[in-house]
Coordinates of C-alpha atoms and ligand atoms in Angstrom, one line a residue:
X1139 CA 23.7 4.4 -4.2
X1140 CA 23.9 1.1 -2.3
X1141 CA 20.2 1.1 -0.4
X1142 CA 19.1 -1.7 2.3
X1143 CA 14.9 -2.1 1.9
X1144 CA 13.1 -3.8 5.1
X1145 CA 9.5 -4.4 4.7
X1146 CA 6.8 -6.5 5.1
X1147 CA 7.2 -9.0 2.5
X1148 CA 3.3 -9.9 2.2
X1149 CA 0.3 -8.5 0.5
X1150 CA -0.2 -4.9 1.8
X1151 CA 0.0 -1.6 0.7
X1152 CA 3.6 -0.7 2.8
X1153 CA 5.2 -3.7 1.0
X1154 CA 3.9 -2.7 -2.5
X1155 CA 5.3 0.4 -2.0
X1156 CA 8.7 -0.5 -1.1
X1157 CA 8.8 -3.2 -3.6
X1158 CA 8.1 -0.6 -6.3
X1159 CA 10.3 1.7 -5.2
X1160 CA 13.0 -0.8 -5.3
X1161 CA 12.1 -1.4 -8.4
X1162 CA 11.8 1.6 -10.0
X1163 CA 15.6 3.0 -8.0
X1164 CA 17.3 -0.2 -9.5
X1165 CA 16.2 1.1 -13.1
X1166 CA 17.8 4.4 -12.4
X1167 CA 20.7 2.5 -11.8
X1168 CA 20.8 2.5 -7.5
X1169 CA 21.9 -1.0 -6.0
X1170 CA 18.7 -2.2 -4.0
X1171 CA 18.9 -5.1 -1.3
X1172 CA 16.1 -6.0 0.2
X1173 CA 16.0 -7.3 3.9
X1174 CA 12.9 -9.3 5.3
X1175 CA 12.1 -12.8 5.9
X1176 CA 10.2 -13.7 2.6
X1177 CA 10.7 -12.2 -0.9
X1178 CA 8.2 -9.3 -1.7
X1179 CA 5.3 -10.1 -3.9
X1180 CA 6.0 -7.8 -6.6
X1181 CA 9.5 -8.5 -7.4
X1182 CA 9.1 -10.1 -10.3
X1183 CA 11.7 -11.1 -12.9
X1184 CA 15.3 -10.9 -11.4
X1185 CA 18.0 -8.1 -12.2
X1186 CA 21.2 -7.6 -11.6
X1187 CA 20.4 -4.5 -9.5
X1188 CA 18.2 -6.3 -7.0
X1189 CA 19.3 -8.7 -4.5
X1190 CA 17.3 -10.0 -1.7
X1191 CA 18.8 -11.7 1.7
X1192 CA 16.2 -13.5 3.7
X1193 CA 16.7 -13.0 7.4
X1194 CA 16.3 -16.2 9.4
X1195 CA 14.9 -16.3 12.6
X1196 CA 16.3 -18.6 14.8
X1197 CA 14.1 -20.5 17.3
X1198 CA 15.0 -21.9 20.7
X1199 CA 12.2 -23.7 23.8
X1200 CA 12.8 -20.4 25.4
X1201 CA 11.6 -17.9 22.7
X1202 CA 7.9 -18.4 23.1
X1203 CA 7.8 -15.4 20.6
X1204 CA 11.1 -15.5 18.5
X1205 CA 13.2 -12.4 18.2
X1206 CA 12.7 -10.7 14.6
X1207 CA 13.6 -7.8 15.6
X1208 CA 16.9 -9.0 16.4
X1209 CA 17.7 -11.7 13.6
X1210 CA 16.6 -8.5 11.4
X1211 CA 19.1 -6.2 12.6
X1212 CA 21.9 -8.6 12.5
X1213 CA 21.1 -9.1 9.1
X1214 CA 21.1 -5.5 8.3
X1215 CA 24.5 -4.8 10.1
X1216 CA 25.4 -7.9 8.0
X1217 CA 24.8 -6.7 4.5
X1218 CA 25.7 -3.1 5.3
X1219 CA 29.1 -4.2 6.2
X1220 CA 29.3 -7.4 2.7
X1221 CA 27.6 -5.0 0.5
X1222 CA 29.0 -1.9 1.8
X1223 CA 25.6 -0.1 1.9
X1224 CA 25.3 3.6 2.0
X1225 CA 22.0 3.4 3.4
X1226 CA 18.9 2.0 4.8
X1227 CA 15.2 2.4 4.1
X1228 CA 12.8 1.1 6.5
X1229 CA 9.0 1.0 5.7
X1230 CA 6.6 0.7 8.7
X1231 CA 8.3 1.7 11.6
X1232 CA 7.7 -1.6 13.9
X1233 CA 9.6 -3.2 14.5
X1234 CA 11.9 -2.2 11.2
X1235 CA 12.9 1.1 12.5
X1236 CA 13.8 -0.3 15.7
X1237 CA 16.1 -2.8 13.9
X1238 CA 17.4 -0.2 11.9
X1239 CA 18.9 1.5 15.1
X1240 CA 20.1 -1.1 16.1
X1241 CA 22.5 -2.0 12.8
X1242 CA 23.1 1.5 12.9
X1243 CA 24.6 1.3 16.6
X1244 CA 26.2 -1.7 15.7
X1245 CA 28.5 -0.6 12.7
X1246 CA 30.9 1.8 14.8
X1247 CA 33.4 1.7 12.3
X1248 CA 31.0 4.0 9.7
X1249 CA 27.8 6.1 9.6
X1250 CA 24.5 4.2 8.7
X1251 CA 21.9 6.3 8.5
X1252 CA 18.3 5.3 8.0
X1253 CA 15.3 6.4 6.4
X1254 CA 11.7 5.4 8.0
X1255 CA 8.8 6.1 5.7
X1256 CA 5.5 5.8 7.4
X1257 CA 2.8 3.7 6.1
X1258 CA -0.5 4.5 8.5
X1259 CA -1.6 1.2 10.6
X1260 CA 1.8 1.0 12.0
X1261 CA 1.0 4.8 13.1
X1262 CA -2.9 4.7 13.9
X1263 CA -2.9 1.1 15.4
X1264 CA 0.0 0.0 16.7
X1265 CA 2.1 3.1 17.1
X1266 CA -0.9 4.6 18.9
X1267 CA -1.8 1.4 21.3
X1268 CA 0.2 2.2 24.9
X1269 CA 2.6 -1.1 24.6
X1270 CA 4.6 0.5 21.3
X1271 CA 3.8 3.8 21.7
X1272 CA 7.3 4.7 23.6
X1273 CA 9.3 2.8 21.1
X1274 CA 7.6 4.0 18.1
X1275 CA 8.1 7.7 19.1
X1276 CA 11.7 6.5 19.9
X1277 CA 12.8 5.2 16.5
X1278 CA 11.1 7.9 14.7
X1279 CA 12.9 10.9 16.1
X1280 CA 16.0 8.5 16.2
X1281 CA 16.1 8.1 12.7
X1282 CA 18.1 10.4 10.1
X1283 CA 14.8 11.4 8.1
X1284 CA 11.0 10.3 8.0
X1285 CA 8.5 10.7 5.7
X1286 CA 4.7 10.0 5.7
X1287 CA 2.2 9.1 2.8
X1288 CA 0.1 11.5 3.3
X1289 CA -0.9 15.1 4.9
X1290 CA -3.3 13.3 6.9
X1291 CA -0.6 10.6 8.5
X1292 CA 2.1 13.4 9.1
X1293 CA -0.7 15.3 11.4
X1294 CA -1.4 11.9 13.1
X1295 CA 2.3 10.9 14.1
X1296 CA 3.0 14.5 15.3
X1297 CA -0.5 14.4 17.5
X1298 CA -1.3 11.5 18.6
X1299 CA 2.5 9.8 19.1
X1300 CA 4.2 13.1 20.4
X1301 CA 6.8 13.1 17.7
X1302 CA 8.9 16.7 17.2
X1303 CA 10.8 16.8 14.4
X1304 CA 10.6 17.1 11.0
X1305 CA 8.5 14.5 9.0
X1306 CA 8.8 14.8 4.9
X1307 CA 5.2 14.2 3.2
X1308 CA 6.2 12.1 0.0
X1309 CA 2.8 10.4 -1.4
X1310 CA 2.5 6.8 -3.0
X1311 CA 3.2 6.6 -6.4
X1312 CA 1.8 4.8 -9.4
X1313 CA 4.0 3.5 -12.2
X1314 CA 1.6 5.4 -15.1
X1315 CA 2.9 3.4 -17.8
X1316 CA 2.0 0.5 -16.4
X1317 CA -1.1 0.8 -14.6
X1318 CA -2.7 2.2 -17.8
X1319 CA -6.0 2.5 -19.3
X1320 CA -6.5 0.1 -21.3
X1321 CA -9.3 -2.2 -22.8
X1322 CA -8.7 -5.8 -21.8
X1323 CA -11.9 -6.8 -23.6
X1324 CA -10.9 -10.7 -23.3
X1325 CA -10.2 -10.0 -19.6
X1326 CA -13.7 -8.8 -18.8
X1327 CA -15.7 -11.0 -20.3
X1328 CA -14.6 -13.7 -18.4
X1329 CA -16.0 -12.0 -15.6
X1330 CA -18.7 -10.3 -17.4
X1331 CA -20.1 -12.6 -20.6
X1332 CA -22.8 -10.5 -21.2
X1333 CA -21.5 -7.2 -20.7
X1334 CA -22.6 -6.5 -17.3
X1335 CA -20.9 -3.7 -15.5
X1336 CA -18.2 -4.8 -13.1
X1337 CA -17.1 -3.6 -9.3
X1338 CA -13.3 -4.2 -8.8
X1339 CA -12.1 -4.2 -5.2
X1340 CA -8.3 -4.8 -4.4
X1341 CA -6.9 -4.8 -0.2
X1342 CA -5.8 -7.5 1.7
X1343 CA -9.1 -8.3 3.4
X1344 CA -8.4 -7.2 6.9
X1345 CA -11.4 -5.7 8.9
X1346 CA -9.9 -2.1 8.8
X1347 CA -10.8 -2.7 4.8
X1348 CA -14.6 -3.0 5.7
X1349 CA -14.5 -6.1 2.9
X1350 CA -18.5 -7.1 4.2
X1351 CA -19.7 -3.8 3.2
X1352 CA -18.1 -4.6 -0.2
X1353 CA -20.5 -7.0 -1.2
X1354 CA -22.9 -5.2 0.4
X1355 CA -22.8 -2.5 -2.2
X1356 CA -22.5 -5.1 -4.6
X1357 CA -25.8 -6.5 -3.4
X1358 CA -27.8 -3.1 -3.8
X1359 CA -25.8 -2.3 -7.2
X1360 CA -27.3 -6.2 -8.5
X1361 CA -30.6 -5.3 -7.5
X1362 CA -31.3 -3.0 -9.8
X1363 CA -28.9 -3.0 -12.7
X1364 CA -26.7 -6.5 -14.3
X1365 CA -23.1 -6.4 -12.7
X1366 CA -20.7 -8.7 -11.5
X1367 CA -17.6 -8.6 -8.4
X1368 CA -14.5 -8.9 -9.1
X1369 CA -12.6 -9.2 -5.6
X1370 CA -8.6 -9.3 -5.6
X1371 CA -6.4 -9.9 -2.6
X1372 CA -6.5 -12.3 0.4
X1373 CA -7.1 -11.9 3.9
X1374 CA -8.9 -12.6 7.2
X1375 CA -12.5 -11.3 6.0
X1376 CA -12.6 -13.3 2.8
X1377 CA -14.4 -16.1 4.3
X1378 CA -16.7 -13.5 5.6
X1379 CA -17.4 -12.0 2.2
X1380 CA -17.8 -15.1 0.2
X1381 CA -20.3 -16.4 3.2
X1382 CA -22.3 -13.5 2.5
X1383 CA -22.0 -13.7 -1.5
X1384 CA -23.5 -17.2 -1.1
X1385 CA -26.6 -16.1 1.5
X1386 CA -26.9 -13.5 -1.0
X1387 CA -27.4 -16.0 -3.5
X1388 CA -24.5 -13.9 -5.7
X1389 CA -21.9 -16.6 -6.0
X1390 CA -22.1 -16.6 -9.6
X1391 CA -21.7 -13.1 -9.6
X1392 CA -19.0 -12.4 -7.7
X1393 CA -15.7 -13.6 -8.6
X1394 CA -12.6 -14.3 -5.5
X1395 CA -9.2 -14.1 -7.0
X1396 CA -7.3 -14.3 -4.2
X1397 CA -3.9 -12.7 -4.6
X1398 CA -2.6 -11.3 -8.0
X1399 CA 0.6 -10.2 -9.2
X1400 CA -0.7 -8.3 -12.2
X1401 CA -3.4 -6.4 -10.5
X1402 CA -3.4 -3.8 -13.2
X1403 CA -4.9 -6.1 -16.2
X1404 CA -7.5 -6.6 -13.2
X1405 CA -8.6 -2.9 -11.8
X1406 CA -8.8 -2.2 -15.8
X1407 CA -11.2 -4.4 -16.2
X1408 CA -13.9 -1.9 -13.7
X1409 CA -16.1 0.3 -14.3
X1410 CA -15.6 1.8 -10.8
X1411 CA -13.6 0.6 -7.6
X1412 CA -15.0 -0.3 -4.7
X1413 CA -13.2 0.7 -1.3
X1414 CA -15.4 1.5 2.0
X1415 CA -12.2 1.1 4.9
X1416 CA -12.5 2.3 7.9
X1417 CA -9.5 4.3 7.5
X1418 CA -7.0 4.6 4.9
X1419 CA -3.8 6.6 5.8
X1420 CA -3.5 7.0 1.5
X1421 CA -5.2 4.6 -0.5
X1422 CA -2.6 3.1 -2.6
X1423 CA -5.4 0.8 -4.3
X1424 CA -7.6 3.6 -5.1
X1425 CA -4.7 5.3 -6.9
X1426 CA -3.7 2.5 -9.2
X1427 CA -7.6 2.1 -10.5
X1428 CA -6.9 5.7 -11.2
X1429 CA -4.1 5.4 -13.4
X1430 CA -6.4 3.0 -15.0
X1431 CA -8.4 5.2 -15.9
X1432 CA -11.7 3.6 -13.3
X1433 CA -13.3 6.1 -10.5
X1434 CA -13.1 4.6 -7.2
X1435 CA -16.0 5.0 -4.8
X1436 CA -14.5 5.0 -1.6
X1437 CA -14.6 6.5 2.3
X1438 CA -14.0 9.9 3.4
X1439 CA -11.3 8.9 5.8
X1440 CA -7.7 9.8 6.4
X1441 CA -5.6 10.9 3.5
X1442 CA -8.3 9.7 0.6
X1443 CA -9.5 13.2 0.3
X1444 CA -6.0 13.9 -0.7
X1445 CA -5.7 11.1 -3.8
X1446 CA -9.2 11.6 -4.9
X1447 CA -11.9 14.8 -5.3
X1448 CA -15.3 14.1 -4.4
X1449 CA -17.8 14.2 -7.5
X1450 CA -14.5 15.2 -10.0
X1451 CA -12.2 11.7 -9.7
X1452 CA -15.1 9.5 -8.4
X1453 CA -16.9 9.8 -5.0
X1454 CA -15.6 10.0 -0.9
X1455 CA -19.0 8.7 1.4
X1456 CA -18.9 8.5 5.5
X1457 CA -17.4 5.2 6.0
X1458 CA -20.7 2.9 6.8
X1459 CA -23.2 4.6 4.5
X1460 CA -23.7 2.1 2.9
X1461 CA -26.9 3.6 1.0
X1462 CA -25.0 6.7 -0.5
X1463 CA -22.1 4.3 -1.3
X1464 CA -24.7 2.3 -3.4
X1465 CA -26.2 5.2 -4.9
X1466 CA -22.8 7.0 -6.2
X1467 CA -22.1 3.8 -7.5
X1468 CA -24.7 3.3 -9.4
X1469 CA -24.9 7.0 -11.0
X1470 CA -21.4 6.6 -12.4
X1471 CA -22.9 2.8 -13.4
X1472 CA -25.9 4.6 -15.0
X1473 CA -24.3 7.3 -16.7
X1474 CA -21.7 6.7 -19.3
X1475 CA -21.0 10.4 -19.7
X1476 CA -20.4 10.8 -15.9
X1477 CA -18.6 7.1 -15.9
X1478 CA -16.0 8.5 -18.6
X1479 CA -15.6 12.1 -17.5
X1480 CA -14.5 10.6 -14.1
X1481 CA -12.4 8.2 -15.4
X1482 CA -10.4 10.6 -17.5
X1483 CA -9.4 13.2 -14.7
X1484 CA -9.1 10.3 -12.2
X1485 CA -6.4 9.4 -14.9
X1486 CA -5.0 13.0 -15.2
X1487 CA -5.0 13.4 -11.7
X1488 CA -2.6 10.5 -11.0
X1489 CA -0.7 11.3 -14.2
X1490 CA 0.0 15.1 -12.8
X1491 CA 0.7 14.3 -9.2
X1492 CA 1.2 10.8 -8.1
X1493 CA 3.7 9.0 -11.2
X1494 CA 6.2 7.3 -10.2
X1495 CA 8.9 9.9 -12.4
X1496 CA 7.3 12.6 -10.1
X1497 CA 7.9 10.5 -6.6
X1498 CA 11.2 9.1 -6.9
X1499 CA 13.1 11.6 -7.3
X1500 CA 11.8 13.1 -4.1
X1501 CA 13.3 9.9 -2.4
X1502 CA 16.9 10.1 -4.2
X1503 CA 17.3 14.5 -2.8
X1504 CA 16.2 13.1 0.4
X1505 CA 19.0 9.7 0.2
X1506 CA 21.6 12.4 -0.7
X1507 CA 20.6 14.9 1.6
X1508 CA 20.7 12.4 4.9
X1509 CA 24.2 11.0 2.9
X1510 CA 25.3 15.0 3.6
X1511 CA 25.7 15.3 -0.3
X1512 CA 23.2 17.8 -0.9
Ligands
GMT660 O1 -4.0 -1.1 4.6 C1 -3.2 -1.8 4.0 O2 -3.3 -2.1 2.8 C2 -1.9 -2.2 4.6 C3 -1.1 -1.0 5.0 C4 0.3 -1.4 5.0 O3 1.1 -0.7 5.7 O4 0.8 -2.3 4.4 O5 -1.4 0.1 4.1 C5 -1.0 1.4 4.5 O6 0.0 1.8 3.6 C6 -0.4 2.0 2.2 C7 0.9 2.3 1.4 O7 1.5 3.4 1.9 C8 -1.4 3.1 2.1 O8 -1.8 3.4 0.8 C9 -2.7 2.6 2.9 O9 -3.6 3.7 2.9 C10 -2.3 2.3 4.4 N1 -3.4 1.7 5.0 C11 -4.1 2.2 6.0 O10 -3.8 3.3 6.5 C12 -5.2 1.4 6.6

């Protein structure tokens, strides 16, 4: 198949997700272009099955916001008609989705169906706030299919944004032979010399993330046993969180990588993850410590309670209690039993459910079914 992607390019957990799945249809031999305004972060190495075309927004004195949504759909009618797509396969419906229509209106000469996948802020922030509300219910029941991460997010979009129709539940994935356990010993002792235990935290740093209560955590772990931070990804609430390792006096213990590209040679090198948001529609970054074989600690929110058990896979807490948080931690810190019990079914339970040779096919039956092959 010949399949249009449009995502957000940058670091977060809608644009991971369509990157991979690019990635991983282009090595089962499908013809992937992706449509956005910057390459996505996890491309990687070039292949003869990916092909990316930039859109470029054009600005005039009388756009004081300039039209994406527009630029984006001309580009989309554009490659569907030069590449002579079969499909497209929007993720996070605004304003792609809207876009999507619109190339699909456009092209009268052929169908052009689209596929919106659901992410969860796009749903329980702006799909939910008055001003998109209308349009996001629009362009979901005017796609030809929808799916949702998780149980949780399908539940949401049919309450709170009024949608009726069907909505497909197909989960994130993990690529399980990459994101691996595996014993980077090098790795860690650059961010632990002396064999401290070390709290891995991966998001892009936006307050929904609750990045603060991260080092907060951290702060109660240090106090009673040697550990260090390791925090990956960039955002708005870094400056926060490096501002309070330095009141904490914990600069040297905390380390601020900023953005990563290989953030699986990273969450390998935890003894647990870290992850306190608000709300997490899935938890994509709780599932790839998983596959490496590292418990998260993490919120009972949203769709986490269907990625990891409580007390089997590593631990779900209230988002805010920050005590219990502290105190989970530190069991699995204190107890190497516990530590690699957890980290063995959090591996099996990624491996059984949530690998990428599980998940993609689930997207190909539903490309051939909206194609009206199947
Ligand atoms: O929260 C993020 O990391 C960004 C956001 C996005 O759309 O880029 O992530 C959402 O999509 C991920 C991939 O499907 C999910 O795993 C995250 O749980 C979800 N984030 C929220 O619901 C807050």
């Amino acid at each position: 198949m010949k399949i249009g992607i449009t995502c957000y390019p940058t670091y977060g957990g809608s644009g991971v997700v369509a990157t991979e799945l690019g990635l991983e249809l282009a090595a089962r031999g499908h013809d992937i272009h992706f449509i956005s305004y910057a390459l996505p972060v996890r491309i990687g190495e070039p292949s003869d099955r990916i092909h990316f075309h930039e859109v470029e927004v054009m600005n005039y004195p009388l756009f004081d916001h300039p039209p994406y949504t527009l630029a984006l759909a001309s580009q989309m009618y554009n490659v569907a008609v030069n590449e002579s797509l079969d499909l497209l396969h929007v993720h996070y419906a605004i304003p792609h989705s809207v876009s999507a229509h619109l190339a699909r209106t456009m092209l009268k000469s052929r169908r052009l169906p689209f596929v919106t996948t659901l992410h969860g802020t796009d749903i329980t922030l702006v799909g939910v706030d008055r001003s998109y509300l209308p349009i996001t219910r629009f362009s979901i029941e005017e796609s030809d299919a929808v799916t949702a991460i998780s149980q949780y997010l399908h539940g949401v979009t049919l309450r709170e944004i009024g949608v009726k129709r069907e909505i497909e539940v197909i989960p994130n994935f993990v690529n399980c032979d990459v994101f691996t356990p595996a014993d980077h010993a090098t790795r860690r002792r650059e961010f632990a010399p002396d064999g401290e235990k070390v709290l891995v935290h991966l998001s892009n740093f936006r307050p929904v993330k609750r990045v603060p209560d991260v080092v907060e955590i951290f702060s109660r772990v240090r106090k009673e046993i040697p550990a260090k931070l390791v925090m990956i990804g960039d955002g708005p609430d870094r400056v926060v969180a490096e501002w309070m390792a330095r009141e904490k006096g914990l600069t040297k213990d905390v380390h601020f990588l900023g953005k990563q590209n290989q953030v699986q040679n990273l969450l390998c090198c935890g003894d647990v993850m870290l992850l306190p948001s608000q709300l997490e529609s899935f938890g994509l970054a709780a599932l790839e410590a998983m596959a490496c074989g590292v418990p998260p600690v993490a919120s009972r929110v949203g769709g986490l309670p269907e990625v990891v058990e409580d007390g089997v896979e590593g631990f779900l807490v209230p988002p805010g209690d920050l005590d219990t948080m502290a105190k989970r931690t530190l069991l699995i810190l204190t107890d190497a039993d516990l530590q690699r019990r957890m980290g063995q079914a959090a591996r099996a339970r990624a491996d059984h459910q949530f690998c990428a040779s599980k998940i993609i096919p689930l997207y190909e039956k539903l490309y051939e079914r909206v194609l009206g092959n199947s």
